[in-house]
């Protein structure tokens, strides 16, 4: 900022007599008038510049002396001096002295106006960038006007020296500090805006990929109404991109909202976790399919393995009952008779409605509930009961229709019908996470009595959760929300498997039990691994499952012939004994 020089009165010259003296005086007066007009223009410019910045606060002690004791007086006096000068020029009442006084006064108020403008700038800097230590120190030590240290009493060269040597350099230093801060802040803002733009671009790319995957699935599977695992992953990646965009926008705001940023971060983690879970399911599904294809080769080998197994009963301790015909002849038919009722014993677990009797006991806990939230997706209704107040106002339910995931869980849990639900809580339309136990009731429509509930972990593992069926609803407790798999087994599924096995594989089961364990076991124990191993195939193709059991039927026929022979020998011995008597 250029400081106008203080004009000194030009030295007087000795006027020549006559006309020459008059011309010299006129020239001096014209020079003073021109100088006065130049300084007046500078003063008017400085006064206008002052008005470009907010006035100093009235009650701030840092600016009290500058505002009240100096500037309020200067801003009232300077216009009056300007008006006097203009009137003198208009009326030509000026003299050499009045012109010199006007020039000096204009320069004086120029310094006052510049100091006021710079002080107002500093006040703006300090408000925008509070607690900048160096700025605060420089202002307090060098620029702050006090009753004991003020430029109000300075005039002429003393005022000029104060402004140029003491005030202006300190102001320029403060200005440089603030300018550097704002430059860094501007760069930071640009980086934040770049991050927002980059996040927006990722959302568009993710949506484009999801759309392309959906179109590909439509072409490849025109009749499939379920989503493929690839489409589920693509849509989950869209949610990740949107959550990251929301986080970038929250971080770009000034001032930043910490709660909003933390909520956005939680959304990002949740969305990424879902993608990770789906990718793990896809990976496991691929391995499972490869595993299913490999055992299909040795499957025929297992059939010839079963055919030589009838040789084992030929060396079995069946000849031992021959020397003991009296007591063990009737025992041989009794054993199968005892084994036959053993199969119905498996039907005993079917009347499971007895379980609700002890499970009804938790119902008195309902008076403790502090919040109940209910929602429905049109097919399934969910009710969540909390024992205490929670920071949520809505429960969200979404059925995951990924076929690969349902099939994988069905295989891991031994078959059945599997439905998967994604449960979450929200408040004000934004997803939230609430800790603490809650009771979940799912109304799935027609619900079988045999229901299993599993928590699907992020890594794809399953965790069995205790559950029950109450008033047609699946009821279970959990302390968090994520993916839950509901597996149901109908009564037909529980009963048909032992009925198919009972008439055709009585002895065959015993042989398999012997080969697996090295000992003869009862039918009930041997039946369980057999049913588990073939359960999925039996459901999909009962005819093929029956055909796989046919080799064991041939082994059973051989055993029946041997038993008939033994019974004939036993009958002959009984007749001989009666004749002896």
XYZ file of C-alpha atoms in Angstrom:
581
model
C 0.000 0.000 0.000
C 1.554 3.283 -1.072
C 1.752 5.905 1.633
C 1.335 9.424 0.303
C 4.260 11.628 1.147
C 3.758 14.548 3.468
C 4.009 17.679 1.404
C 6.159 20.356 2.858
C 5.474 23.997 2.218
C 7.652 25.089 -0.719
C 10.323 27.560 0.282
C 9.401 31.155 -0.170
C 11.099 33.108 -2.910
C 11.903 36.767 -2.908
C 9.369 38.307 -5.233
C 10.604 40.641 -7.950
C 9.136 44.030 -7.904
C 6.099 44.714 -9.942
C 4.359 42.165 -12.159
C 6.872 39.269 -11.602
C 5.979 38.928 -7.870
C 2.298 38.557 -8.636
C 2.885 35.784 -11.189
C 5.050 33.790 -8.729
C 2.410 33.968 -6.019
C -0.294 32.854 -8.425
C 1.820 29.911 -9.539
C 2.428 28.852 -5.916
C -1.275 29.053 -5.143
C -2.101 27.003 -8.244
C 0.434 24.352 -7.175
C -1.109 24.184 -3.685
C -4.606 23.886 -5.119
C -3.488 21.062 -7.410
C -1.757 19.298 -4.521
C -4.806 19.746 -2.302
C -7.059 18.221 -4.959
C -4.709 15.224 -5.353
C -4.607 14.557 -1.609
C -8.381 15.048 -1.399
C -8.911 12.330 -4.034
C -6.649 9.932 -2.093
C -8.544 10.639 1.122
C -11.915 10.021 -0.509
C -10.621 6.690 -1.896
C -9.365 5.598 1.546
C -12.669 6.560 3.150
C -14.601 4.490 0.611
C -12.295 1.515 1.252
C -13.075 1.642 4.969
C -16.735 1.096 4.226
C -15.941 -2.157 2.395
C -15.377 -3.943 5.732
C -17.672 -4.470 8.729
C -17.435 -1.946 11.536
C -15.462 -2.961 14.593
C -17.574 -4.477 17.382
C -18.743 -1.981 20.006
C -18.170 -4.115 23.113
C -14.870 -5.777 22.212
C -12.065 -4.344 24.393
C -9.495 -5.173 21.716
C -10.967 -2.453 19.474
C -12.520 -0.018 21.934
C -9.833 2.719 21.759
C -9.485 2.466 17.979
C -13.236 2.679 17.461
C -14.468 5.035 20.151
C -11.506 7.332 20.778
C -9.958 7.612 17.330
C -12.079 6.598 14.364
C -15.473 7.883 15.502
C -13.901 11.341 15.740
C -11.936 11.082 12.485
C -14.878 9.892 10.373
C -16.929 12.894 11.538
C -14.168 15.498 11.157
C -12.666 14.469 7.798
C -15.848 15.189 5.739
C -16.050 18.647 7.311
C -12.450 19.442 6.277
C -13.235 18.295 2.756
C -16.305 20.520 2.585
C -14.351 23.613 3.746
C -11.688 23.059 1.085
C -14.269 22.732 -1.686
C -16.079 25.897 -0.593
C -12.801 27.873 -0.590
C -12.065 26.787 -4.108
C -15.581 27.573 -5.242
C -15.641 31.023 -3.639
C -11.916 31.637 -4.193
C -11.503 32.587 -0.542
C -8.415 30.434 -0.076
C -5.011 31.682 0.895
C -1.615 30.074 0.817
C -1.982 29.123 4.520
C -5.484 27.612 4.201
C -4.373 25.554 1.237
C -1.313 24.235 3.103
C -3.471 23.380 6.133
C -5.953 21.525 3.916
C -3.163 19.419 2.342
C -1.735 18.489 5.777
C -5.178 17.601 7.143
C -5.989 15.416 4.140
C -2.745 13.459 4.627
C -3.465 13.121 8.374
C -6.899 11.573 7.802
C -5.504 9.367 5.045
C -3.349 7.612 7.672
C -6.323 7.327 10.035
C -8.491 5.812 7.299
C -5.786 3.294 6.316
C -5.237 2.218 9.923
C -9.002 1.802 10.415
C -9.288 -0.303 7.243
C -6.404 -2.557 8.248
C -7.761 -2.947 11.777
C -11.129 -4.017 10.371
C -9.338 -6.567 8.155
C -7.500 -7.956 11.176
C -10.788 -8.260 13.073
C -12.177 -10.291 10.146
C -9.056 -12.481 10.069
C -9.199 -13.182 13.792
C -12.878 -14.081 13.617
C -12.428 -16.453 10.669
C -9.216 -18.030 12.007
C -9.409 -17.860 15.791
C -6.588 -18.929 18.090
C -3.764 -18.475 15.586
C -1.013 -17.874 18.137
C 1.299 -15.682 16.035
C -1.563 -13.500 14.814
C -2.812 -12.983 18.360
C 0.679 -12.136 19.613
C 1.429 -9.612 16.867
C -1.919 -7.879 17.245
C -1.715 -7.622 21.033
C 1.908 -6.453 21.134
C 2.097 -4.200 18.062
C -1.274 -3.094 16.739
C -3.757 -2.986 19.604
C -4.594 0.598 20.606
C -4.809 1.301 24.337
C -5.202 4.352 26.527
C -1.437 4.311 27.212
C -0.321 3.462 23.689
C -2.152 5.124 20.811
C -1.341 6.989 17.618
C -4.167 9.480 18.234
C -1.731 12.144 19.494
C 0.659 11.855 16.542
C 0.683 14.305 13.611
C 2.770 15.070 10.571
C 6.080 13.217 10.299
C 5.522 11.404 13.629
C 2.251 9.890 12.379
C 3.851 8.994 9.046
C 6.770 7.289 10.799
C 4.443 5.267 13.083
C 2.391 4.043 10.147
C 5.297 3.174 7.841
C 7.726 1.744 10.431
C 5.502 0.243 13.160
C 1.985 -0.461 11.902
C 2.200 -1.403 8.210
C 4.974 -4.088 8.460
C 3.151 -5.900 11.277
C -0.121 -5.804 9.367
C 1.590 -7.215 6.270
C 3.031 -10.072 8.339
C -0.397 -10.930 9.766
C -1.872 -10.730 6.280
C 0.764 -13.186 4.990
C 0.003 -15.664 7.790
C -3.727 -15.552 7.064
C -3.161 -15.758 3.321
C -1.104 -18.945 3.788
C -3.774 -20.446 6.028
C -6.498 -19.703 3.507
C -4.380 -21.121 0.697
C -3.992 -24.412 2.573
C -7.662 -24.379 3.468
C -8.576 -23.766 -0.158
C -6.363 -26.645 -1.261
C -7.985 -28.854 1.373
C -11.423 -27.841 0.144
C -10.403 -28.618 -3.411
C -9.175 -32.048 -2.312
C -12.439 -32.676 -0.493
C -14.433 -31.651 -3.539
C -12.230 -33.897 -5.674
C -13.027 -36.791 -3.328
C -16.748 -36.060 -3.643
C -16.476 -36.020 -7.434
C -14.482 -39.260 -7.394
C -17.050 -40.916 -5.109
C -19.868 -39.770 -7.399
C -18.032 -41.304 -10.342
C -17.701 -44.621 -8.465
C -21.451 -44.646 -7.818
C -22.144 -44.194 -11.522
C -19.682 -46.962 -12.442
C -21.147 -49.360 -9.852
C -24.693 -48.676 -11.057
C -23.574 -49.260 -14.641
C -22.023 -52.634 -13.695
C -25.123 -53.688 -11.762
C -27.327 -52.775 -14.717
C -25.097 -54.756 -17.079
C -25.129 -57.768 -14.732
C -28.913 -57.634 -14.516
C -29.189 -57.565 -18.301
C -26.761 -60.479 -18.596
C -28.780 -62.520 -16.090
C -31.963 -61.744 -18.001
C -30.409 -63.081 -21.202
C -28.859 -66.159 -19.593
C -31.765 -67.027 -17.287
C -34.942 -65.611 -18.878
C -37.273 -67.679 -16.668
C -35.378 -67.218 -13.416
C -37.169 -64.939 -10.956
C -34.418 -65.085 -8.322
C -31.298 -62.942 -8.315
C -27.955 -64.540 -9.056
C -25.131 -64.197 -6.558
C -23.275 -62.030 -9.100
C -26.194 -59.585 -9.252
C -26.469 -59.542 -5.456
C -22.767 -58.637 -5.240
C -23.076 -55.946 -7.929
C -26.039 -54.317 -6.154
C -24.213 -54.508 -2.810
C -21.231 -52.728 -4.387
C -23.594 -49.943 -5.472
C -24.589 -49.526 -1.823
C -20.894 -49.340 -0.861
C -20.274 -46.614 -3.446
C -23.310 -44.619 -2.261
C -22.207 -44.905 1.379
C -18.703 -43.700 0.450
C -20.224 -40.750 -1.435
C -22.285 -39.821 1.617
C -19.125 -39.978 3.762
C -17.160 -37.789 1.326
C -19.959 -35.202 1.294
C -20.100 -35.153 5.104
C -16.329 -34.668 5.340
C -16.424 -31.850 2.775
C -18.908 -29.782 4.776
C -17.691 -26.739 6.717
C -18.027 -26.876 9.657
C -17.981 -30.664 9.850
C -20.726 -32.592 11.661
C -18.986 -35.338 13.669
C -22.173 -37.353 14.229
C -23.006 -37.262 10.539
C -19.492 -38.398 9.619
C -19.571 -41.280 12.128
C -22.959 -42.433 10.832
C -21.648 -42.370 7.263
C -18.568 -44.372 8.281
C -20.784 -47.010 9.916
C -22.818 -47.277 6.707
C -19.647 -47.816 4.685
C -18.480 -50.613 7.010
C -21.899 -52.299 6.933
C -22.081 -52.158 3.134
C -18.535 -53.504 2.745
C -19.293 -56.301 5.208
C -22.290 -57.347 3.114
C -20.166 -57.475 -0.046
C -17.552 -59.537 1.782
C -20.211 -61.986 2.979
C -21.684 -62.393 -0.506
C -18.247 -62.904 -2.065
C -17.464 -65.562 0.561
C -20.769 -67.286 -0.251
C -19.941 -67.194 -3.961
C -16.497 -68.665 -3.299
C -17.873 -71.402 -1.045
C -20.644 -72.157 -3.536
C -18.083 -72.629 -6.298
C -16.066 -74.999 -4.138
C -19.185 -76.921 -3.157
C -20.200 -77.369 -6.789
C -16.709 -78.608 -7.635
C -16.909 -80.979 -4.668
C -20.302 -82.272 -5.820
C -18.893 -83.074 -9.226
C -15.860 -84.985 -7.880
C -17.782 -87.514 -5.718
C -20.042 -88.228 -8.704
C -17.179 -90.267 -10.190
C -16.564 -92.659 -7.254
C -20.323 -93.031 -6.701
C -20.505 -96.105 -8.973
C -17.556 -97.564 -7.070
C -19.565 -97.540 -3.867
C -22.141 -99.855 -5.433
C -19.727 -102.747 -6.078
C -18.369 -102.146 -2.601
C -21.810 -102.925 -1.222
C -22.160 -106.120 -3.261
C -19.293 -108.052 -1.623
C -20.522 -106.936 1.784
C -23.020 -109.858 1.979
C -19.938 -112.043 2.314
C -19.423 -110.550 5.756
C -22.604 -112.106 7.178
C -21.418 -115.435 5.770
C -18.561 -115.230 8.260
C -20.751 -113.550 10.812
C -21.479 -115.327 14.126
C -24.819 -116.659 12.734
C -23.627 -120.332 12.945
C -23.368 -119.855 16.691
C -27.170 -119.866 17.172
C -27.279 -123.445 15.684
C -26.109 -125.244 18.855
C -28.632 -123.193 20.785
C -31.895 -123.873 18.947
C -34.084 -124.000 22.040
C -33.665 -120.488 23.246
C -32.383 -118.645 20.236
C -34.662 -119.951 17.510
C -37.545 -117.812 18.645
C -35.139 -115.025 19.485
C -34.116 -114.575 15.877
C -37.571 -113.530 14.726
C -37.990 -111.394 17.810
C -34.997 -109.282 16.988
C -36.474 -107.958 13.777
C -39.793 -107.525 15.561
C -38.066 -105.404 18.165
C -36.229 -103.510 15.491
C -39.400 -102.724 13.587
C -40.960 -100.735 16.423
C -37.628 -98.977 16.811
C -38.398 -97.064 13.624
C -41.607 -95.575 14.991
C -39.545 -94.393 17.938
C -38.104 -91.888 15.511
C -41.585 -90.551 15.098
C -41.724 -89.650 18.763
C -39.893 -86.368 18.212
C -42.689 -85.427 15.793
C -45.184 -84.455 18.500
C -42.985 -81.467 19.362
C -45.915 -79.241 20.281
C -45.103 -80.329 23.839
C -42.071 -78.018 23.730
C -44.108 -74.857 23.783
C -45.322 -75.786 27.266
C -42.057 -74.922 29.006
C -41.334 -72.287 26.377
C -44.523 -70.417 27.257
C -42.813 -69.430 30.497
C -40.835 -66.563 28.963
C -44.146 -64.873 28.042
C -44.487 -63.194 31.440
C -41.404 -61.173 30.475
C -43.517 -59.107 28.081
C -44.397 -56.490 30.714
C -40.680 -55.566 30.712
C -40.763 -54.457 27.092
C -39.922 -50.838 26.439
C -40.279 -50.797 22.661
C -41.986 -52.941 20.016
C -41.310 -52.327 16.322
C -43.204 -54.080 13.545
C -42.692 -54.159 9.786
C -43.630 -56.225 6.741
C -42.285 -56.730 3.227
C -45.661 -57.877 1.917
C -44.981 -61.581 2.434
C -43.370 -61.735 5.842
C -44.177 -59.782 8.990
C -41.483 -59.144 11.582
C -41.960 -57.935 15.147
C -38.975 -56.898 17.271
C -39.378 -56.574 21.038
C -36.773 -54.703 23.109
C -36.532 -54.903 26.903
C -35.351 -51.300 27.065
C -35.692 -48.074 25.140
C -33.626 -47.946 21.943
C -32.591 -45.240 19.517
C -34.503 -46.633 16.529
C -37.976 -46.145 15.095
C -38.177 -48.707 12.291
C -37.200 -52.306 11.577
C -36.366 -53.191 7.984
C -36.830 -56.691 6.539
C -35.586 -57.823 3.148
C -35.693 -61.390 1.906
C -32.475 -62.425 0.166
C -33.472 -64.416 -2.885
C -29.998 -65.581 -3.883
C -30.480 -69.197 -4.962
C -26.828 -70.181 -4.402
C -26.895 -68.969 -0.800
C -30.086 -70.878 0.048
C -28.755 -74.061 -1.525
C -25.421 -73.751 0.286
C -27.100 -73.348 3.671
C -29.449 -76.236 2.921
C -26.470 -78.471 2.164
C -24.603 -77.378 5.289
C -27.583 -78.001 7.555
C -28.742 -81.327 6.098
C -31.487 -80.265 3.723
C -34.821 -78.579 4.186
C -36.415 -75.402 2.867
C -34.270 -72.325 3.553
C -35.329 -68.677 3.461
C -32.872 -65.886 4.228
C -33.759 -62.485 5.667
C -31.669 -59.329 6.059
C -32.851 -57.502 9.194
C -31.760 -53.972 10.167
C -32.886 -50.982 12.234
C -33.177 -47.344 11.217
C -34.095 -43.966 12.651
C -35.319 -41.048 10.604
C -34.724 -43.020 7.435
C -31.051 -43.665 8.241
C -29.719 -47.080 9.208
C -28.564 -47.345 12.818
C -26.929 -50.011 14.961
C -28.396 -50.853 18.380
C -26.761 -53.114 20.915
C -28.705 -55.258 23.343
C -30.845 -58.368 23.228
C -34.113 -58.319 21.347
C -36.824 -60.891 20.635
C -37.672 -61.418 16.974
C -40.984 -62.835 15.776
C -41.270 -63.765 12.087
C -44.679 -64.573 10.624
C -43.791 -66.650 7.552
C -47.298 -67.884 6.744
C -47.652 -71.659 6.993
C -44.811 -72.629 9.337
C -43.840 -76.219 10.156
C -43.164 -77.188 13.739
C -39.563 -78.179 12.985
C -37.783 -74.870 12.358
C -34.098 -74.040 12.708
C -32.695 -70.491 12.804
C -29.121 -69.716 11.801
C -27.087 -66.504 11.934
C -25.103 -66.108 8.688
C -21.747 -64.646 9.717
C -19.647 -62.305 7.583
C -17.283 -65.142 6.630
C -20.223 -67.325 5.539
C -20.188 -69.573 8.629
C -23.503 -70.526 10.251
C -24.354 -70.162 13.923
C -27.397 -72.042 15.216
C -29.716 -69.839 17.302
C -32.247 -71.353 19.733
C -35.736 -70.841 18.372
C -39.327 -72.016 18.662
C -42.611 -71.885 16.782
C -45.291 -70.040 18.691
C -48.736 -69.195 17.327
C -47.483 -69.824 13.802
C -44.514 -67.467 14.276
C -40.794 -68.266 14.406
C -39.440 -66.776 17.638
C -35.768 -66.304 18.520
C -33.519 -63.907 20.413
C -30.400 -62.097 19.225
C -28.267 -59.127 20.203
C -27.614 -57.810 16.714
C -29.095 -57.757 13.234
C -27.654 -59.103 9.970
C -28.497 -62.091 7.766
C -30.630 -64.882 9.276
C -31.482 -68.193 7.632
C -34.773 -69.902 8.525
C -34.798 -73.618 7.692
C -38.072 -75.538 7.866
C -38.673 -79.303 7.701
C -42.223 -80.441 7.007
C -43.698 -83.493 8.732
C -43.595 -85.397 5.443
C -39.874 -84.783 5.220
C -39.347 -86.162 8.715
C -41.469 -89.338 8.197
C -41.020 -90.366 4.570
C -37.293 -91.029 4.838
C -37.546 -93.845 7.448
C -40.652 -95.299 5.690
C -38.780 -95.642 2.410
C -35.856 -97.319 4.102
C -37.747 -99.650 6.497
C -39.191 -102.282 4.100
C -36.216 -102.618 1.768
C -33.010 -102.159 3.732
C -33.398 -103.881 7.073
C -30.374 -106.132 6.869
C -28.631 -103.878 4.443
C -28.590 -101.169 7.098
C -27.068 -103.544 9.576
C -24.357 -104.417 7.104
C -23.576 -100.779 6.436
C -23.434 -100.142 10.149
C -20.983 -102.975 10.526
C -18.761 -101.735 7.746
C -18.702 -98.207 9.150
C -18.037 -99.012 12.768
C -16.787 -102.610 12.856
C -19.713 -103.618 15.063
C -23.363 -104.471 14.584
C -25.556 -101.600 15.645
C -29.287 -101.224 15.888
C -31.262 -99.818 12.972
C -32.015 -96.499 14.627
C -28.373 -95.550 14.975
C -27.418 -96.754 11.498
C -30.357 -95.053 9.854
C -29.327 -91.504 10.734
C -26.102 -91.207 8.741
C -27.755 -92.949 5.822
C -30.658 -90.517 5.774
C -28.343 -87.534 6.181
C -26.090 -88.576 3.369
C -28.902 -89.189 0.889
C -31.394 -86.644 2.074
C -30.819 -84.037 -0.614
C -30.901 -86.562 -3.411
C -33.986 -88.274 -2.004
C -35.820 -84.989 -2.048
C -34.831 -84.058 -5.553
C -35.274 -87.546 -7.093
C -36.844 -90.195 -4.860
C -36.735 -92.755 -7.670
C -32.965 -92.484 -8.061
C -32.526 -92.750 -4.301
C -34.548 -95.962 -4.262
C -32.518 -97.324 -7.141
C -29.315 -96.729 -5.213
C -30.636 -98.919 -2.418
C -31.410 -101.859 -4.763
C -27.985 -103.523 -4.384
C -28.561 -103.814 -0.631
C -31.903 -105.537 -1.426
C -30.020 -108.353 -3.179
C -27.836 -108.805 -0.125
C -30.938 -108.955 2.044
C -32.402 -111.705 -0.192
C -29.341 -113.894 0.379
C -29.645 -113.381 4.107
C -33.340 -114.327 4.048
C -32.543 -117.619 2.314
C -29.916 -118.400 4.923
C -32.325 -117.610 7.758
C -35.028 -119.831 6.180
C -32.501 -122.671 6.079
C -31.635 -122.111 9.709
C -35.321 -122.097 10.644
C -35.774 -125.427 8.799
C -32.907 -126.982 10.724
C -34.322 -125.666 13.958
C -37.771 -127.099 13.153
C -36.295 -130.507 12.359
C -34.417 -130.564 15.646
C -37.584 -129.686 17.558
C -39.501 -132.579 15.925
C -36.670 -134.969 16.782
C -36.705 -133.856 20.399
C -40.474 -134.392 20.667
C -40.145 -137.941 19.256
C -37.492 -138.726 21.826
C -39.876 -137.615 24.544
